[in-house]
Tab-separated table of C-alpha atoms in Angstrom:
chain	number	residue	atom	x	y	z
A	648	MET	CA	-43.135	129.868	83.872
A	649	ARG	CA	-46.523	128.727	82.734
A	650	ASP	CA	-46.930	125.442	80.306
A	651	GLU	CA	-46.866	127.645	77.249
A	652	THR	CA	-43.803	129.325	78.027
A	653	LYS	CA	-41.915	126.123	79.348
A	654	CYS	CA	-42.882	124.509	75.852
A	655	LEU	CA	-40.926	127.074	74.181
A	656	HIS	CA	-37.992	127.831	76.637
A	657	ALA	CA	-37.393	125.042	79.008
A	658	GLY	CA	-34.590	122.472	78.282
A	659	TYR	CA	-32.339	124.740	76.354
A	660	GLN	CA	-31.263	128.408	77.113
A	661	PRO	CA	-28.721	129.610	74.514
A	662	LYS	CA	-25.668	131.371	75.928
A	663	ASN	CA	-24.013	134.568	74.248
A	664	SER	CA	-23.575	133.939	70.307
A	665	GLU	CA	-25.119	130.436	70.690
A	666	PRO	CA	-27.842	129.136	68.269
A	667	ARG	CA	-31.330	130.345	69.249
A	668	VAL	CA	-32.923	126.882	68.250
A	669	VAL	CA	-31.832	123.511	70.011
A	670	PRO	CA	-28.833	122.217	67.627
A	671	ILE	CA	-28.693	119.063	66.445
A	672	VAL	CA	-25.680	117.080	67.714
A	673	GLN	CA	-25.578	114.431	65.160
A	674	SER	CA	-22.242	112.342	66.523
A	675	THR	CA	-22.289	108.963	68.143
A	676	THR	CA	-19.209	109.637	70.145
A	677	TYR	CA	-17.231	112.366	72.074
A	678	VAL	CA	-13.468	113.030	72.138
A	679	TYR	CA	-11.477	113.219	75.442
A	680	ASP	CA	-8.018	114.543	76.080
A	681	SER	CA	-6.826	111.357	78.176
A	682	THR	CA	-7.647	107.864	78.757
A	683	ASP	CA	-8.169	108.582	82.643
A	684	ASP	CA	-10.919	111.083	81.621
A	685	VAL	CA	-12.598	108.341	79.465
A	686	ALA	CA	-12.418	105.808	82.486
A	687	ALA	CA	-13.967	108.326	84.897
A	688	VAL	CA	-17.171	108.661	82.749
A	689	PHE	CA	-17.269	104.761	82.193
A	690	ASP	CA	-17.150	104.614	85.980
A	691	ASP	CA	-19.954	107.278	86.225
A	692	PRO	CA	-21.740	108.294	83.057
A	693	THR	CA	-23.305	111.507	84.633
A	694	LYS	CA	-19.932	112.863	84.638
A	695	SER	CA	-19.838	113.615	81.031
A	696	LEU	CA	-20.976	112.378	77.730
A	697	ILE	CA	-19.372	109.213	76.387
A	698	TYR	CA	-21.753	107.584	73.828
A	699	SER	CA	-24.912	108.355	72.104
A	700	ARG	CA	-26.506	105.061	72.570
A	701	PHE	CA	-27.694	106.438	76.052
A	702	ALA	CA	-27.193	110.031	75.976
A	703	ASN	CA	-26.890	112.934	73.362
A	704	PRO	CA	-26.820	116.881	73.899
A	705	THR	CA	-29.837	117.273	71.629
A	706	VAL	CA	-31.944	114.601	73.260
A	707	MET	CA	-31.049	115.715	76.764
A	708	ALA	CA	-32.322	119.225	75.990
A	709	ILE	CA	-35.721	117.666	75.159
A	710	GLU	CA	-35.647	115.449	78.167
A	711	ASP	CA	-35.133	118.333	80.274
A	712	LYS	CA	-37.896	120.128	78.708
A	713	ILE	CA	-40.459	117.319	79.365
A	714	ALA	CA	-39.177	116.768	82.856
A	715	THR	CA	-39.765	120.459	83.423
A	716	LEU	CA	-43.454	120.340	81.869
A	717	GLU	CA	-44.281	117.230	84.006
A	718	GLY	CA	-42.705	118.435	87.032
A	719	GLY	CA	-40.150	115.848	87.603
A	720	VAL	CA	-36.387	115.807	88.660
A	721	GLY	CA	-35.201	113.871	85.329
A	722	ALA	CA	-36.371	112.239	82.168
A	723	MET	CA	-35.002	109.736	79.614
A	724	CYS	CA	-36.228	109.601	75.912
A	725	THR	CA	-36.644	106.276	74.266
A	726	SER	CA	-36.994	104.808	70.808
A	727	SER	CA	-40.636	104.072	71.118
A	728	GLY	CA	-43.448	104.443	73.787
A	729	GLN	CA	-43.262	100.544	74.049
A	730	ALA	CA	-39.728	100.825	75.083
A	731	ALA	CA	-40.622	103.537	77.647
A	732	SER	CA	-43.189	101.373	79.279
A	733	LEU	CA	-40.796	98.253	79.107
A	734	MET	CA	-38.068	100.147	80.888
A	735	ALA	CA	-39.842	101.661	83.326
A	736	ILE	CA	-41.152	98.294	84.585
A	737	LEU	CA	-37.711	96.341	83.984
A	738	ASN	CA	-35.954	99.125	86.155
A	739	ILE	CA	-37.945	97.910	89.097
A	740	CYS	CA	-39.020	94.295	88.399
A	741	SER	CA	-36.719	91.275	87.826
A	742	CYS	CA	-37.569	87.582	87.175
A	743	GLY	CA	-39.791	86.413	89.897
A	744	ASP	CA	-41.406	89.597	90.599
A	745	SER	CA	-44.871	90.906	89.939
A	746	PHE	CA	-46.644	94.064	89.279
A	747	ILE	CA	-50.399	95.304	89.144
A	748	SER	CA	-51.975	97.059	85.963
A	749	VAL	CA	-55.174	98.070	85.238
A	750	SER	CA	-56.818	96.253	82.341
A	751	GLN	CA	-58.009	99.657	80.530
A	752	ILE	CA	-54.629	100.253	78.805
A	753	TYR	CA	-53.049	100.360	75.200
A	754	GLY	CA	-53.462	97.096	73.424
A	755	GLY	CA	-49.810	96.938	72.848
A	756	THR	CA	-48.973	97.661	76.413
A	757	PHE	CA	-51.399	95.005	77.483
A	758	ASN	CA	-49.735	92.465	74.957
A	759	LEU	CA	-46.318	93.644	76.395
A	760	PHE	CA	-47.472	93.224	80.098
A	761	ALA	CA	-49.412	89.861	79.296
A	762	VAL	CA	-47.069	87.987	77.194
A	763	THR	CA	-43.646	89.279	76.450
A	764	LEU	CA	-42.931	90.100	80.285
A	765	LYS	CA	-44.272	86.778	81.190
A	766	LYS	CA	-41.192	85.605	79.298
A	767	PHE	CA	-39.107	87.406	81.324
A	768	GLY	CA	-40.519	85.751	84.572
A	769	ILE	CA	-42.293	88.819	85.420
A	770	GLU	CA	-46.001	88.700	86.017
A	771	CYS	CA	-48.727	91.272	85.431
A	772	ILE	CA	-51.703	91.150	87.509
A	773	PHE	CA	-54.590	92.930	85.743
A	774	VAL	CA	-57.498	94.650	87.785
A	775	ASP	CA	-60.310	96.649	86.465
A	776	SER	CA	-59.634	100.657	86.818
A	777	PHE	CA	-63.060	100.813	88.580
A	778	ALA	CA	-62.578	97.905	91.014
A	779	SER	CA	-62.856	98.621	94.551
A	780	ASP	CA	-60.272	99.413	97.128
A	781	GLU	CA	-60.463	96.147	98.406
A	782	GLU	CA	-60.447	94.015	95.273
A	783	ILE	CA	-57.224	96.217	94.240
A	784	GLN	CA	-55.552	95.300	97.555
A	785	ALA	CA	-56.324	91.605	97.136
A	786	ALA	CA	-54.289	91.452	94.099
A	787	PHE	CA	-51.009	92.415	95.726
A	788	LYS	CA	-48.718	89.680	96.339
A	789	PRO	CA	-45.378	89.624	98.510
A	790	ASN	CA	-43.352	89.914	95.206
A	791	THR	CA	-45.494	92.807	93.866
A	792	LYS	CA	-43.313	95.793	92.997
A	793	ALA	CA	-45.178	98.516	91.225
A	794	VAL	CA	-48.875	99.670	90.074
A	795	PHE	CA	-49.671	100.799	86.454
A	796	GLY	CA	-52.376	102.638	84.829
A	797	GLU	CA	-52.903	104.998	81.870
A	798	THR	CA	-54.595	108.569	82.724
A	799	ILE	CA	-56.982	108.387	79.458
A	800	ALA	CA	-57.083	104.773	78.391
A	801	ASN	CA	-56.543	103.983	74.715
A	802	PRO	CA	-58.985	103.452	73.304
A	803	ALA	CA	-61.584	102.747	75.904
A	804	LEU	CA	-61.110	106.177	77.154
A	805	THR	CA	-61.733	105.768	81.037
A	806	VAL	CA	-59.919	108.349	83.046
A	807	PHE	CA	-57.504	106.685	85.791
A	808	ASP	CA	-58.069	107.577	89.481
A	809	ILE	CA	-54.546	108.564	89.933
A	810	GLU	CA	-54.747	109.522	93.763
A	811	ARG	CA	-56.714	106.537	94.658
A	812	PHE	CA	-54.321	104.022	92.937
A	813	ALA	CA	-51.230	106.075	94.291
A	814	ASN	CA	-52.546	105.772	97.860
A	815	ILE	CA	-52.964	102.198	97.379
A	816	ALA	CA	-49.521	101.755	95.964
A	817	HIS	CA	-47.833	103.697	98.715
A	818	LYS	CA	-49.682	101.890	101.487
A	819	ASN	CA	-47.926	98.683	99.862
A	820	GLY	CA	-44.618	100.354	99.499
A	821	VAL	CA	-44.485	100.365	95.894
A	822	PRO	CA	-44.565	103.299	92.904
A	823	LEU	CA	-47.266	104.190	90.688
A	824	ILE	CA	-46.497	104.269	87.075
A	825	VAL	CA	-48.701	106.414	84.884
A	826	ASP	CA	-48.865	106.516	81.142
A	827	ASN	CA	-49.792	110.289	80.439
A	828	THR	CA	-49.759	110.012	76.681
A	829	PHE	CA	-53.226	111.172	75.761
A	830	ALA	CA	-53.466	113.811	78.469
A	831	THR	CA	-50.008	115.134	78.116
A	832	PRO	CA	-48.763	117.416	81.093
A	833	ILE	CA	-50.832	120.112	79.421
A	834	LEU	CA	-53.913	118.554	80.555
A	835	CYS	CA	-52.797	116.557	83.298
A	836	LYS	CA	-49.540	116.387	85.661
A	837	PRO	CA	-49.706	112.900	87.653
A	838	PHE	CA	-47.091	114.096	90.160
A	839	ALA	CA	-49.383	116.360	91.475
A	840	PHE	CA	-51.788	113.541	92.576
A	841	GLY	CA	-49.463	111.128	93.701
A	842	ALA	CA	-47.774	109.272	90.941
A	843	ASP	CA	-44.161	108.430	91.047
A	844	ILE	CA	-43.209	107.600	87.500
A	845	VAL	CA	-44.747	108.791	84.146
A	846	VAL	CA	-44.314	107.448	80.728
A	847	HIS	CA	-45.293	108.641	77.336
A	848	SER	CA	-45.361	107.691	73.725
A	849	THR	CA	-44.022	111.036	72.312
A	850	SER	CA	-45.221	109.662	68.842
A	851	LYS	CA	-48.633	110.983	70.144
A	852	TYR	CA	-49.520	114.430	70.932
A	853	MET	CA	-46.178	115.544	72.002
A	854	ASP	CA	-44.744	115.084	68.337
A	855	GLY	CA	-48.251	115.826	66.780
A	856	HIS	CA	-46.982	115.583	63.409
A	857	ALA	CA	-46.602	111.880	62.930
A	858	VAL	CA	-43.081	112.362	61.691
A	859	GLN	CA	-41.199	110.239	64.466
A	860	VAL	CA	-41.540	107.347	66.891
A	861	GLY	CA	-40.456	107.798	70.523
A	862	GLY	CA	-41.199	107.466	74.290
A	863	VAL	CA	-40.135	109.125	77.230
A	864	ILE	CA	-39.860	108.042	81.094
A	865	VAL	CA	-40.087	110.955	83.679
A	866	ASP	CA	-39.093	110.470	87.139
A	867	SER	CA	-40.933	112.465	90.075
A	868	GLY	CA	-37.852	112.093	92.593
A	869	ASN	CA	-40.587	111.427	95.196
A	870	PHE	CA	-40.509	107.697	96.076
A	871	ASN	CA	-38.565	106.304	98.716
A	872	TRP	CA	-36.392	103.360	97.099
A	873	GLU	CA	-34.786	102.644	100.468
A	874	ASN	CA	-38.014	100.997	102.018
A	875	GLY	CA	-36.362	97.514	102.065
A	876	LYS	CA	-38.353	96.350	98.857
A	877	PHE	CA	-35.913	97.662	96.378
A	878	PRO	CA	-32.270	95.940	96.786
A	879	ASP	CA	-31.213	96.891	93.112
A	880	PHE	CA	-31.310	100.542	94.104
A	881	THR	CA	-29.723	100.340	97.639
A	882	GLU	CA	-27.220	97.478	96.900
A	883	LEU	CA	-24.027	97.992	95.106
A	884	ASP	CA	-23.892	97.603	91.336
A	885	GLU	CA	-20.786	95.775	90.416
A	886	SER	CA	-20.784	96.739	86.783
A	887	TYR	CA	-20.160	100.244	88.129
A	888	HIS	CA	-17.362	99.163	90.614
A	889	GLY	CA	-19.752	99.145	93.493
A	890	LEU	CA	-21.964	102.067	93.294
A	891	SER	CA	-25.377	102.514	95.184
A	892	TYR	CA	-27.897	104.512	93.161
A	893	THR	CA	-29.769	105.978	96.048
A	894	LYS	CA	-26.430	106.764	98.038
A	895	SER	CA	-25.072	108.301	94.927
A	896	TYR	CA	-27.878	109.894	93.189
A	897	GLY	CA	-30.729	110.475	95.882
A	898	LYS	CA	-33.785	111.741	94.343
A	899	MET	CA	-32.480	110.888	90.611
A	900	ALA	CA	-31.970	107.092	91.708
A	901	TYR	CA	-34.569	105.668	89.651
A	902	ILE	CA	-34.191	107.492	86.370
A	903	LEU	CA	-30.233	107.458	86.389
A	904	LYS	CA	-30.626	103.564	87.151
A	905	ALA	CA	-32.694	103.388	84.058
A	906	ARG	CA	-29.998	105.165	81.917
A	907	MET	CA	-26.935	103.897	83.422
A	908	GLN	CA	-28.292	100.091	83.344
A	909	LEU	CA	-30.968	99.653	80.846
A	910	MET	CA	-30.169	102.087	78.136
A	911	ARG	CA	-26.556	101.293	78.520
A	912	ASP	CA	-27.487	97.594	77.791
A	913	PHE	CA	-30.385	97.917	75.441
A	914	GLY	CA	-29.676	101.115	73.616
A	915	ALA	CA	-33.122	101.895	72.754
A	916	TYR	CA	-32.341	105.679	72.398
A	917	PRO	CA	-33.668	108.287	69.831
A	918	ALA	CA	-31.548	109.776	67.436
A	919	ALA	CA	-30.587	113.560	67.734
A	920	ASN	CA	-32.750	114.406	64.672
A	921	SER	CA	-35.567	112.503	66.140
A	922	ALA	CA	-35.195	114.574	69.247
A	923	PHE	CA	-35.168	117.799	67.062
A	924	LEU	CA	-38.471	117.050	65.392
A	925	LEU	CA	-40.016	116.115	68.521
A	926	ASN	CA	-39.105	119.505	70.071
A	927	LEU	CA	-40.895	121.300	67.245
A	928	GLY	CA	-43.920	119.550	68.362
A	929	LEU	CA	-43.526	120.126	71.858
A	930	GLU	CA	-42.987	123.927	71.226
A	931	THR	CA	-46.791	124.093	70.121
A	932	LEU	CA	-48.032	121.489	72.522
A	933	ALA	CA	-50.056	123.757	74.897
A	934	ILE	CA	-51.892	125.567	72.150
A	935	ARG	CA	-52.486	122.418	70.111
A	936	MET	CA	-53.911	120.681	73.186
A	937	LYS	CA	-56.611	123.542	73.596
A	938	GLN	CA	-57.703	123.148	70.101
A	939	TYR	CA	-57.807	119.556	69.979
A	940	CYS	CA	-60.091	119.578	73.099
A	941	GLU	CA	-62.481	122.236	71.580
A	942	ASN	CA	-62.767	120.388	68.187
A	943	ALA	CA	-63.382	117.225	69.938
A	944	CYS	CA	-66.063	118.240	72.274
A	945	THR	CA	-68.075	119.731	69.319
A	946	VAL	CA	-67.552	116.214	67.341
A	947	ALA	CA	-68.556	114.167	70.299
A	948	LYS	CA	-71.804	116.439	70.926
A	949	TYR	CA	-72.460	115.873	67.380
A	950	LEU	CA	-72.256	112.027	67.587
A	951	GLN	CA	-74.460	111.959	70.297
A	952	LYS	CA	-77.363	113.204	68.346
A	953	SER	CA	-77.004	110.312	65.723
A	954	ASP	CA	-79.585	107.502	65.741
A	955	LYS	CA	-76.988	105.281	64.204
A	956	ILE	CA	-74.431	105.686	67.318
A	957	GLU	CA	-74.960	103.295	70.168
A	958	GLN	CA	-72.638	105.197	72.415
A	959	VAL	CA	-70.342	107.996	72.467
A	960	ILE	CA	-67.487	107.534	74.952
A	961	TYR	CA	-65.495	111.255	75.732
A	962	PRO	CA	-64.775	111.936	79.282
A	963	TRP	CA	-65.556	115.464	78.961
A	964	LEU	CA	-69.282	114.532	78.276
A	965	GLU	CA	-71.502	115.266	81.333
A	966	ASN	CA	-73.048	111.587	80.960
A	967	ASP	CA	-69.725	109.899	80.432
A	968	LYS	CA	-68.884	107.333	83.454
A	969	SER	CA	-65.553	109.140	83.705
A	970	ASN	CA	-66.566	112.628	83.741
A	971	ALA	CA	-66.389	113.051	87.496
A	972	LEU	CA	-62.749	112.013	87.054
A	973	ALA	CA	-61.980	113.858	84.174
A	974	LYS	CA	-62.846	117.164	86.004
A	975	LYS	CA	-60.875	116.013	88.877
A	976	TYR	CA	-57.656	115.375	87.053
A	977	LEU	CA	-57.858	117.004	83.534
A	978	LYS	CA	-57.868	120.495	81.959
A	979	GLY	CA	-59.611	119.061	78.914
A	980	GLY	CA	-60.942	115.657	77.450
A	981	SER	CA	-58.011	115.346	74.870
A	982	GLY	CA	-58.765	114.850	71.245
A	983	VAL	CA	-59.716	111.363	70.835
A	984	ILE	CA	-63.161	110.131	70.926
A	985	SER	CA	-64.407	106.487	70.968
A	986	PHE	CA	-68.040	105.503	69.727
A	987	ILE	CA	-69.937	102.349	69.163
A	988	ILE	CA	-71.620	102.139	65.912
A	989	LYS	CA	-75.000	100.169	65.831
A	990	GLY	CA	-74.633	97.126	63.881
A	991	GLY	CA	-71.266	95.880	65.198
A	992	ARG	CA	-67.899	95.199	63.417
A	993	ASN	CA	-69.160	94.925	59.998
A	994	THR	CA	-71.074	98.442	59.917
A	995	ALA	CA	-68.194	99.956	61.955
A	996	VAL	CA	-65.992	99.071	58.944
A	997	LYS	CA	-68.285	100.223	56.146
A	998	PHE	CA	-68.573	103.539	58.128
A	999	MET	CA	-64.745	103.965	58.285
A	1000	ASP	CA	-64.268	103.115	54.650
A	1001	ALA	CA	-66.617	105.926	53.647
A	1002	LEU	CA	-64.616	108.517	55.221
A	1003	GLU	CA	-62.696	110.827	53.285
A	1004	LEU	CA	-61.153	113.595	55.313
A	1005	ALA	CA	-60.233	111.227	58.130
A	1006	SER	CA	-57.233	108.909	57.459
A	1007	ASN	CA	-57.840	105.244	58.285
A	1008	GLU	CA	-54.376	104.430	59.717
A	1009	VAL	CA	-52.564	103.000	62.833
A	1010	HIS	CA	-52.162	106.289	64.568
A	1011	VAL	CA	-53.743	108.750	66.857
A	1012	ALA	CA	-53.354	112.361	68.165
A	1013	ASP	CA	-52.101	113.749	64.985
A	1014	ILE	CA	-52.775	117.239	63.801
A	1015	ARG	CA	-54.813	115.569	61.053
A	1016	THR	CA	-57.928	113.604	61.866
A	1017	CYS	CA	-57.300	109.947	61.914
A	1018	VAL	CA	-59.752	106.836	62.472
A	1019	LEU	CA	-59.103	103.415	63.545
A	1020	HIS	CA	-61.004	100.189	64.361
A	1021	PRO	CA	-59.299	98.605	67.449
A	1022	ALA	CA	-60.932	95.333	67.158
A	1023	SER	CA	-59.448	94.494	63.842
A	1024	GLU	CA	-56.223	96.635	64.310
A	1025	THR	CA	-54.312	97.775	67.283
A	1026	HIS	CA	-56.044	95.297	69.493
A	1027	ARG	CA	-56.236	92.429	66.934
A	1028	GLN	CA	-53.995	90.194	69.033
A	1029	LEU	CA	-56.534	90.201	72.071
A	1030	THR	CA	-58.925	87.525	72.630
A	1031	ASP	CA	-62.710	88.332	72.945
A	1032	GLU	CA	-62.402	88.008	76.707
A	1033	GLN	CA	-59.522	90.341	76.701
A	1034	LEU	CA	-61.068	92.875	74.316
A	1035	LYS	CA	-63.891	92.953	76.861
A	1036	ALA	CA	-61.689	93.657	79.749
A	1037	ALA	CA	-59.771	96.441	77.701
A	1038	GLY	CA	-63.290	97.969	77.238
A	1039	ILE	CA	-63.201	97.225	73.356
A	1040	ASN	CA	-66.552	96.397	71.471
A	1041	GLY	CA	-66.580	95.258	67.890
A	1042	GLY	CA	-68.321	98.227	66.626
A	1043	MET	CA	-66.222	100.643	68.310
A	1044	VAL	CA	-64.548	103.207	66.271
A	1045	ARG	CA	-61.425	105.433	67.622
A	1046	PHE	CA	-61.823	108.814	66.280
A	1047	SER	CA	-58.903	111.045	66.790
A	1048	VAL	CA	-60.061	114.713	65.858
A	1049	GLY	CA	-57.366	116.920	64.136
A	1050	LEU	CA	-56.908	120.479	63.689
A	1051	GLU	CA	-58.961	120.945	60.380
A	1052	ALA	CA	-61.880	123.233	60.463
A	1053	VAL	CA	-64.663	121.211	62.713
A	1054	GLU	CA	-67.159	122.012	60.035
A	1055	ASP	CA	-65.084	120.008	57.572
A	1056	ILE	CA	-64.593	117.134	60.352
A	1057	LEU	CA	-68.524	117.081	60.768
A	1058	ALA	CA	-69.293	117.077	57.168
A	1059	ASP	CA	-66.921	114.071	56.656
A	1060	LEU	CA	-68.820	112.315	59.531
A	1061	GLU	CA	-72.099	113.030	58.270
A	1062	LYS	CA	-71.219	111.595	54.849
A	1063	ALA	CA	-69.935	108.360	56.330
A	1064	LEU	CA	-72.960	107.818	58.578
A	1065	SER	CA	-75.163	108.317	55.393
A	1066	ALA	CA	-73.210	105.459	53.881
A	1067	ILE	CA	-74.395	102.877	56.475
A	1068	GLU	CA	-78.216	103.453	56.093
C-alpha cells in the first residue's frame, strides 16, 4: 500500500460485522478468567492487555498505523512529544551516560536535554548540525549511548543530514534517534536513511487540528543492541523475573523495553479518546501534507520579495542553505516558514500583532495558519547564547501556513507588513 492508503487502512482491519471505524475502548482494565492468567501477563505484558496505563486497543491500532507509515517494527504512543523524546533517551541512557544532540532542535527539547536530564545524571553534548565529521566524532565519549537530531528543526528549519549522522553514530556503536515531527513519514522516512528510532509530537501535523497533545516513539528494529554497549537490553531484568529483552523479543527489544519498563513506571500513555482523535488526523495526513507544502512555497516566495524581510528560511527555496539536504531527504518543505523581520524583536512583535487571519498561539502545524515569536515564547527560557546556537534571531517569526485559500493568507501578510512601515 502507498501512504495515502496506509493512512486510511493500516493498523485496524475490521472482521466480519465489526465496526468500520476504530472503536474507542474506554476502559482502564481488562478481565481474566483466572489468577494464573493475570499472573502470566504480569510476567510478560506482550501476552495480552492488562491495564491501560501502558496498552489499550484503540491506542494500539494507531501505534500500528504509525509504525507502518514509518516502516518500523513497532511504536508506542505517549501523552506528549516531550514524553516521547524523554522516554526515547531514558530507554537507552542511565545515570552516568551521555548522548549527542544537534543544537538545532525544538526549544522544549533543548531544555529537556540541557537542564532536566542533567538532573538525572545524563549529559547531553550539543554539536552544530553542520559541524564536520571530525568535530562530531570529537564529541563522543566512552559513555556516549545515542545521537539525536530533528529532520526539520523547529524553528530554525535546518534539515538534518540523517545519513551522515547515522554513519557516525553506527561507527561508534550507538543508535540514531530522529525527531520527524515537521516532516512526518509522508515527506521523510528516516529509517530509509539509517536512523534507528523515530519520535514525533503527534500534536502537530499528525493530529493537524489542535485538539489533543500526544507523542510517539517508533522502532526500526534494525539496531544491534547486543554489541556490548547496552547491558540493559541483554542482561536479565529482575522486575520481570529474569527476562532478557534481546533474547525474548529480538528486533522489537527496544520498543518493548520502553513499554514494559518506562511506560509501566511513568504511565505517560494517551487516553483512548485522544488516540481516536489522532486517527482522524492521520487519515487525511497524506493529502494535507501536499497542500501545506504547496501553500508554504507560495508564501515563502511572496515573503522573499518584501523589502521588510531580512531573510526567509524555508528549505524548499533554491537559495536556502538546507535546500540540497531537503531535496535528498524530503518530498516537500513542510508548511512551516521562519523569516527574520528587519528591525529586530520589537518590529517582529508589531508585525505579529497586526495579523488577523493568522492566530498568535503557541502551536504549529495546524490546519489553520498560526504564528509565533520564538525568542519571546517557545524559546524564552534560552539564553542569548543558546538562542544563537539554536538558530533563533530576535526578529525571527515562525509562520505555520494552514489550509486556508493561499490568497487570503497572502492578504493577511500584506496587511501586517504594511503596519510596520
